Amino acid sequence: MSISKDELKKNFKRENYEVELFKEKGYIRKLCPSCNHNFWTLVPDKETCGDTRCAGGYQFLNKKGKNLNFDETIKSLTDFFVKNGHTAIKDYPVVSRWRADMDFTIASIADFQPWVLEGVIDPPANPLVVPQMCIRTGGEFSDIDNIGKTARHLTSFVMFGQHAFNSKTLTDGYWMNKCLDLNFTYLTEELGLKSDEINYVEGIWSGGGNFGPNLEAMAFGTELVNNVFIAYGFENGKVKKLDMQVIDVGWGLERTSWFSQGTPTIYEAIFPKAIEYLKKENDYDINPDLLLEYSRLSGLLAVEEVKDLKDERIELAKKLGMSYDEMIKTIGPLESMYAIADHARTLSMTIADGAIPSNVGGGYNLRVLLRRIIALKELFKLQFSINDIFDLQIDHLSVSYPRVKDQRDQIHKIIDLEIKRYEETKVSGRRIINQLLQKSKEIKFNTLVDLYQNNGINPLMVKELAKEKNVEVDVPDDFYIRIEELLSKQADKKDEIVEYKGLKIDKDYVTFPLYYTDVYQTKFTAKVVDVVDDYNLILDQTLFYPTGGGQIHDTGKISSEGKEYQVTNVFRIGSTTIHRLGEKCTFAKGTKINGEINGKRRLAIMRHHTAVHVINNAAKEVLGDHIWQAGADKTPEKARLDITHYQSVSFEELQKIETLANQVVFEHRSIEKSERDRDAAERDFGFHIYQGGVVPGKILHIIAINSWDIEACGGTHLDNTGDIGIIKLVGSERIQDGIVRLDILAGEPALNYIQNQEQILKESSNILSVEPKILPKTVNRFFREWKEQKKIIDTLNKKIAEVQYSSSKIETKKIKSTEIIVEETYGNQKELIVRASQAVKNFEDGICILISSDDNKVTIVGCKSPQSKANIVEMVKELSLIVGGSGGGKGDLALGGGPNLEKVSDVMSNIHQIIESNIS
RNA sequence: GGGCCGGUAGAUCAGUCUGGAAGAUCGCUUCCUUGGCAUGGAAGAGGCCGCGAGUUCGAAUCUCGCCCGGUCCA
């Protein structure tokens, strides 16, 4: 459902916005002539709404307020709202693993989507506040290119979420009146604003099919906070009041801190140490008045509306009284420093929470950020250590987010690796460009596109590298836009095929799962609830595990009154478990049945599933805290575990993981299974429980391996790690950049694998009659000898040819002036070529045709001396036709042959005639 | 997830479109030149042309599948 804001606006009138606060304080409602929004003010002659553009830019710069730094701002907001009845909850990771639809947490409300907002689970507290770090690295929100140029944009920022939830059951929340009261009180009492300095601008918020009114607080030409009230949705095309109404106030924490300090840009306010460091290393100095004016004007850039800011920035330069080039020269380095500090901060935060730069998904945005750091450093020839800037930003973040410093080593390791990869791209880029320049002194647009898309060499790098060779490359301003146009033409979509999509069940029957009670049990009784489309049996309870959470379903049989059915598939629709039977089911509703699952198969599946949990943590122990499960698959035969990792896993690392995992097996650690409320589980165990990806529902099954691993997982698990028996890692591969797949065998399949390997080893060593131990050495020797002997054979063949045709032993015939050698002989094509070419060396004017046959084909080779005018190619072609093949060649050499062995005699009888007709 | 590019000697790459005796440069070995070094000259060693099928008389080259690496986009 997408309805334009103008359309929605018709639904909102004065009453929807006029809160108690406005009445009490005597706010009046006005219309902003600049942006056409209604706004509320205490100043009757106030003309505009007070938004940055309407107010003519920022008015708070250089104006000292409460002077709260980043961490003090978090504390100030937290203290205020806790004092006013809110609970402060811990922030969520910036990598949003509880959601499948986004890579990074982009707003504080995302923490509560979808489960809380859909009413499935209760919020962790109500009302609450959360200092949620958010990441916005692209898309509609901010163009990365503009970071640093606008004085106010960041790729990561804290959205200090203030949320209240209201529904029939959630009665502790509050609505607009209290929200605006709190808002006004904070702004006046804590931030120290005077009441007549604050305006509230009316607006409509919409997102995810929902919408509602919002009131933005404005002061001194900037938006301070947006009070959003999620109140409405759509049902059958009609507007409907939501069952769950939510206060969604996102305090732009950095903005608030900046406002309180009045520094020229947001960057100095938030991470002053990083900016000071960069300025100092580069002896950078700028006239403070110029910077202030630049910053004030930057606030007016219409970032949200225009993608390429260049035209606007040319205007900006004019207003500053300088040319665009001059502005880039004086302020460009500073803008780059801002961007570098920002990017380092975002990278530190995301990597700390387990993201990895790569060429896919959100990881790609991180790679772009790092490469921009390097590119900007080079472009303005900035002096600084990338390690230092990361350390400074890690320090800065760690005051309020201490988990960042715990990952310091990992962050440096990943950044170093990425830089190395980038440098390698550049080295190969230089070579490729040098080669191109040897062929042509010009690099055209199409070439730029190829270099960028295939080799990852961006146009600026091409320009730079070409300049080293004194070639100027013209890079079009709209290069990236043209690339996008090229790509959008290639876009295509794929449909998902959902098995049993067409199957309709009358209602959502709740099948009680017996498989959680005792996982080793194989027999059960139950009652038939329904049979759908003859084959699909629904029971009131079941031991059959339906496919889900990466674990395959059980198989087995269901019987009653002498009839027995095989269960071939088990799956879930909603909370109904459906047993797919091998033949048509004749059970009436209410029939009591006996069920039995294939216990051996179930055990094998459980071994693999539990082994995956064991391996997951073993991999984390060996490779680092950035390891997360990115997918898994468990069957009776094998298991696969995909983990997040930035490079291939070495053989040694695999062995370490395997050893560690088996130690856990040998220690017979107990496995505790429990059901927990989602919010309690998140609180007690943290987000590491979401290894398996998104887990639906209010109640989570928690699988806890004693002092090893805790995950939310709906699968069936052993009671004890010892029951796994043995774990064998049989391989690993990088299935995509940033993800490594581990192939795992547990229990019997592991044993079979080991025995099979032993068998292969034994057979191989038997062939060579050696012990398996010395097999590598022996094979190596054999391989070496094989190569040597191949070479000797080549040499000998050459010698044989020399001996055979250098003497007068062979008979030759002469037609006109041409000496002719014809022989039916043996040998492969290569050998014949050597001999024939050797043979004609004895003559000024001579040809040699050799014919050989093996078990399935005839080979014909012809050679002529350089002076001979014989058409050797035509001769061989004609001869080859006789044996059912064809031939060809070039220069003095002709090659051919065919499959008809019995025609060789025909060849011999026709050969002289064919030769004669092709000698001119 | 969807594309695109690449894998040939120890290294860097030609050759692939248009099938026909596997090449270049650097490096390596030996010899010559020199009092020694730099250099210069000569000879030589070094290739499962990523793997597997297919087409063909014949495949580094064409077709299909796989493996590995790189890269762009969502």
PDB file of C-alpha atoms in Angstrom, chain A residues 51-200:
ATOM      1  CA  ASP A  51      13.597  24.393   9.573  1.00  0.00           C
ATOM      2  CA  THR A  52      17.137  24.978   8.343  1.00  0.00           C
ATOM      3  CA  ARG A  53      16.303  26.070   4.818  1.00  0.00           C
ATOM      4  CA  CYS A  54      13.285  28.104   5.849  1.00  0.00           C
ATOM      5  CA  ALA A  55      15.313  29.810   8.563  1.00  0.00           C
ATOM      6  CA  GLY A  56      18.201  30.579   6.225  1.00  0.00           C
ATOM      7  CA  GLY A  57      20.704  28.167   7.704  1.00  0.00           C
ATOM      8  CA  TYR A  58      21.955  27.174  11.106  1.00  0.00           C
ATOM      9  CA  GLN A  59      21.731  29.806  13.830  1.00  0.00           C
ATOM     10  CA  PHE A  60      23.302  27.871  16.677  1.00  0.00           C
ATOM     11  CA  LEU A  61      26.869  27.693  15.369  1.00  0.00           C
ATOM     12  CA  ASN A  62      29.385  29.298  17.677  1.00  0.00           C
ATOM     13  CA  LYS A  63      26.653  29.626  20.274  1.00  0.00           C
ATOM     14  CA  LYS A  64      27.610  27.848  23.444  1.00  0.00           C
ATOM     15  CA  GLY A  65      24.810  25.878  25.031  1.00  0.00           C
ATOM     16  CA  LYS A  66      24.974  23.115  27.619  1.00  0.00           C
ATOM     17  CA  ASN A  67      28.164  21.847  26.017  1.00  0.00           C
ATOM     18  CA  LEU A  68      27.417  18.140  26.223  1.00  0.00           C
ATOM     19  CA  ASN A  69      29.861  15.853  24.473  1.00  0.00           C
ATOM     20  CA  PHE A  70      28.788  12.604  22.827  1.00  0.00           C
ATOM     21  CA  ASP A  71      28.788  10.490  25.979  1.00  0.00           C
ATOM     22  CA  GLU A  72      27.359  13.241  28.176  1.00  0.00           C
ATOM     23  CA  THR A  73      24.459  13.593  25.779  1.00  0.00           C
ATOM     24  CA  ILE A  74      23.640   9.899  26.073  1.00  0.00           C
ATOM     25  CA  LYS A  75      23.793  10.234  29.848  1.00  0.00           C
ATOM     26  CA  SER A  76      21.718  13.405  29.931  1.00  0.00           C
ATOM     27  CA  LEU A  77      18.916  11.894  27.842  1.00  0.00           C
ATOM     28  CA  THR A  78      19.015   8.562  29.670  1.00  0.00           C
ATOM     29  CA  ASP A  79      18.896  10.205  33.103  1.00  0.00           C
ATOM     30  CA  PHE A  80      16.058  12.490  32.125  1.00  0.00           C
ATOM     31  CA  PHE A  81      13.813   9.768  30.775  1.00  0.00           C
ATOM     32  CA  VAL A  82      14.600   7.284  33.534  1.00  0.00           C
ATOM     33  CA  LYS A  83      13.694   9.995  36.024  1.00  0.00           C
ATOM     34  CA  ASN A  84      10.412  10.307  34.122  1.00  0.00           C
ATOM     35  CA  GLY A  85       9.363   6.701  34.346  1.00  0.00           C
ATOM     36  CA  HIS A  86      11.233   5.111  31.436  1.00  0.00           C
ATOM     37  CA  THR A  87      13.379   2.038  31.588  1.00  0.00           C
ATOM     38  CA  ALA A  88      16.788   2.309  29.901  1.00  0.00           C
ATOM     39  CA  ILE A  89      17.469  -0.864  27.949  1.00  0.00           C
ATOM     40  CA  LYS A  90      20.725  -2.008  26.434  1.00  0.00           C
ATOM     41  CA  ASP A  91      21.174  -1.112  22.797  1.00  0.00           C
ATOM     42  CA  TYR A  92      20.872  -3.779  20.086  1.00  0.00           C
ATOM     43  CA  PRO A  93      23.779  -4.758  17.799  1.00  0.00           C
ATOM     44  CA  VAL A  94      24.189  -2.658  14.648  1.00  0.00           C
ATOM     45  CA  VAL A  95      24.152  -5.857  12.611  1.00  0.00           C
ATOM     46  CA  SER A  96      20.457  -6.681  12.731  1.00  0.00           C
ATOM     47  CA  ARG A  97      20.521 -10.455  12.916  1.00  0.00           C
ATOM     48  CA  TRP A  98      17.012 -10.740  14.287  1.00  0.00           C
ATOM     49  CA  ARG A  99      15.672  -9.365  11.016  1.00  0.00           C
ATOM     50  CA  ALA A 100      15.918 -10.895   7.581  1.00  0.00           C
ATOM     51  CA  ASP A 101      15.021  -7.747   5.670  1.00  0.00           C
ATOM     52  CA  MET A 102      17.999  -5.550   6.501  1.00  0.00           C
ATOM     53  CA  ASP A 103      21.718  -5.849   7.076  1.00  0.00           C
ATOM     54  CA  PHE A 104      22.134  -3.086   9.610  1.00  0.00           C
ATOM     55  CA  THR A 105      19.991  -1.534  12.287  1.00  0.00           C
ATOM     56  CA  ILE A 106      18.767   1.684  10.688  1.00  0.00           C
ATOM     57  CA  ALA A 107      16.510   3.086  13.425  1.00  0.00           C
ATOM     58  CA  SER A 108      15.741   2.460  17.085  1.00  0.00           C
ATOM     59  CA  ILE A 109      12.258   1.233  16.216  1.00  0.00           C
ATOM     60  CA  ALA A 110      13.865  -1.566  14.195  1.00  0.00           C
ATOM     61  CA  ASP A 111      14.732  -3.201  17.530  1.00  0.00           C
ATOM     62  CA  PHE A 112      11.049  -3.923  18.054  1.00  0.00           C
ATOM     63  CA  GLN A 113      10.097  -4.958  14.574  1.00  0.00           C
ATOM     64  CA  PRO A 114       8.392  -7.135  13.774  1.00  0.00           C
ATOM     65  CA  TRP A 115       7.505  -9.014  16.973  1.00  0.00           C
ATOM     66  CA  VAL A 116       6.694  -6.237  19.385  1.00  0.00           C
ATOM     67  CA  LEU A 117       4.888  -4.078  16.867  1.00  0.00           C
ATOM     68  CA  GLU A 118       2.828  -7.028  15.693  1.00  0.00           C
ATOM     69  CA  GLY A 119       1.835  -7.719  19.282  1.00  0.00           C
ATOM     70  CA  VAL A 120       3.437 -11.154  19.323  1.00  0.00           C
ATOM     71  CA  ILE A 121       5.725 -10.376  22.214  1.00  0.00           C
ATOM     72  CA  ASP A 122       5.823  -7.687  24.830  1.00  0.00           C
ATOM     73  CA  PRO A 123       8.461  -4.983  24.681  1.00  0.00           C
ATOM     74  CA  PRO A 124      11.328  -5.454  27.145  1.00  0.00           C
ATOM     75  CA  ALA A 125       9.918  -2.482  29.081  1.00  0.00           C
ATOM     76  CA  ASN A 126       7.246   0.159  28.610  1.00  0.00           C
ATOM     77  CA  PRO A 127       7.929   2.987  28.168  1.00  0.00           C
ATOM     78  CA  LEU A 128      11.595   2.648  27.386  1.00  0.00           C
ATOM     79  CA  VAL A 129      14.633   4.455  26.009  1.00  0.00           C
ATOM     80  CA  VAL A 130      17.530   2.956  24.079  1.00  0.00           C
ATOM     81  CA  PRO A 131      20.737   4.597  22.762  1.00  0.00           C
ATOM     82  CA  GLN A 132      20.590   2.700  19.478  1.00  0.00           C
ATOM     83  CA  MET A 133      23.615   2.966  17.194  1.00  0.00           C
ATOM     84  CA  CYS A 134      22.358   2.970  13.602  1.00  0.00           C
ATOM     85  CA  ILE A 135      24.110   2.545  10.280  1.00  0.00           C
ATOM     86  CA  ARG A 136      23.081   4.237   7.058  1.00  0.00           C
ATOM     87  CA  THR A 137      25.660   3.711   4.397  1.00  0.00           C
ATOM     88  CA  GLY A 138      23.682   4.393   1.284  1.00  0.00           C
ATOM     89  CA  GLY A 139      20.393   4.366  -0.453  1.00  0.00           C
ATOM     90  CA  GLU A 140      17.792   7.018   0.061  1.00  0.00           C
ATOM     91  CA  PHE A 141      19.137   8.263   3.354  1.00  0.00           C
ATOM     92  CA  SER A 142      22.555   9.552   2.512  1.00  0.00           C
ATOM     93  CA  ASP A 143      24.899   9.403  -0.385  1.00  0.00           C
ATOM     94  CA  ILE A 144      28.289   8.368   0.927  1.00  0.00           C
ATOM     95  CA  ASP A 145      29.936  10.890  -1.387  1.00  0.00           C
ATOM     96  CA  ASN A 146      28.303  13.691   0.572  1.00  0.00           C
ATOM     97  CA  ILE A 147      29.636  12.696   3.970  1.00  0.00           C
ATOM     98  CA  GLY A 148      31.928  15.439   5.160  1.00  0.00           C
ATOM     99  CA  LYS A 149      30.592  17.988   2.697  1.00  0.00           C
ATOM    100  CA  THR A 150      27.371  18.804   4.504  1.00  0.00           C
ATOM    101  CA  ALA A 151      28.683  19.518   8.015  1.00  0.00           C
ATOM    102  CA  ARG A 152      26.016  17.238   9.459  1.00  0.00           C
ATOM    103  CA  HIS A 153      25.825  13.787   7.847  1.00  0.00           C
ATOM    104  CA  LEU A 154      27.229  10.634   9.344  1.00  0.00           C
ATOM    105  CA  THR A 155      27.195   7.015   8.175  1.00  0.00           C
ATOM    106  CA  SER A 156      26.667   5.868  11.750  1.00  0.00           C
ATOM    107  CA  PHE A 157      24.735   7.712  14.395  1.00  0.00           C
ATOM    108  CA  VAL A 158      22.964   7.095  17.642  1.00  0.00           C
ATOM    109  CA  MET A 159      19.241   7.259  17.404  1.00  0.00           C
ATOM    110  CA  PHE A 160      18.270   7.703  21.009  1.00  0.00           C
ATOM    111  CA  GLY A 161      14.944   5.928  20.896  1.00  0.00           C
ATOM    112  CA  GLN A 162      12.131   7.010  23.180  1.00  0.00           C
ATOM    113  CA  HIS A 163       9.306   4.514  22.798  1.00  0.00           C
ATOM    114  CA  ALA A 164       5.919   3.868  24.375  1.00  0.00           C
ATOM    115  CA  PHE A 165       3.671   1.030  23.279  1.00  0.00           C
ATOM    116  CA  ASN A 166      -0.096   1.187  23.581  1.00  0.00           C
ATOM    117  CA  SER A 167      -2.530  -1.664  23.047  1.00  0.00           C
ATOM    118  CA  LYS A 168      -5.324  -3.444  24.899  1.00  0.00           C
ATOM    119  CA  THR A 169      -2.789  -5.325  26.972  1.00  0.00           C
ATOM    120  CA  LEU A 170      -0.026  -2.747  27.053  1.00  0.00           C
ATOM    121  CA  THR A 171      -1.393  -0.037  29.304  1.00  0.00           C
ATOM    122  CA  ASP A 172       1.795   1.465  30.738  1.00  0.00           C
ATOM    123  CA  GLY A 173       2.451   3.638  27.708  1.00  0.00           C
ATOM    124  CA  TYR A 174       1.484   7.191  26.900  1.00  0.00           C
ATOM    125  CA  TRP A 175       0.440   9.153  23.876  1.00  0.00           C
ATOM    126  CA  MET A 176       0.939  12.552  22.252  1.00  0.00           C
ATOM    127  CA  ASN A 177       0.168  14.833  25.180  1.00  0.00           C
ATOM    128  CA  LYS A 178       2.668  13.303  27.553  1.00  0.00           C
ATOM    129  CA  CYS A 179       5.189  12.844  24.804  1.00  0.00           C
ATOM    130  CA  LEU A 180       5.197  16.541  23.948  1.00  0.00           C
ATOM    131  CA  ASP A 181       5.280  17.462  27.640  1.00  0.00           C
ATOM    132  CA  LEU A 182       8.394  15.373  28.133  1.00  0.00           C
ATOM    133  CA  ASN A 183       9.875  16.735  24.974  1.00  0.00           C
ATOM    134  CA  PHE A 184       9.307  20.333  25.952  1.00  0.00           C
ATOM    135  CA  THR A 185      10.618  19.751  29.464  1.00  0.00           C
ATOM    136  CA  TYR A 186      13.849  18.170  28.219  1.00  0.00           C
ATOM    137  CA  LEU A 187      14.498  20.904  25.693  1.00  0.00           C
ATOM    138  CA  THR A 188      13.887  23.691  28.170  1.00  0.00           C
ATOM    139  CA  GLU A 189      15.150  22.300  31.452  1.00  0.00           C
ATOM    140  CA  GLU A 190      17.988  20.054  30.328  1.00  0.00           C
ATOM    141  CA  LEU A 191      19.152  21.676  27.084  1.00  0.00           C
ATOM    142  CA  GLY A 192      18.400  25.138  28.433  1.00  0.00           C
ATOM    143  CA  LEU A 193      16.290  26.460  25.579  1.00  0.00           C
ATOM    144  CA  LYS A 194      13.778  29.209  26.208  1.00  0.00           C
ATOM    145  CA  SER A 195      10.196  28.211  25.513  1.00  0.00           C
ATOM    146  CA  ASP A 196       9.766  30.784  22.740  1.00  0.00           C
ATOM    147  CA  GLU A 197      12.831  29.445  20.932  1.00  0.00           C
ATOM    148  CA  ILE A 198      11.135  26.162  20.150  1.00  0.00           C
ATOM    149  CA  ASN A 199       8.768  25.574  17.231  1.00  0.00           C
ATOM    150  CA  TYR A 200       6.928  22.406  16.400  1.00  0.00           C
TER     151      TYR A 200
END
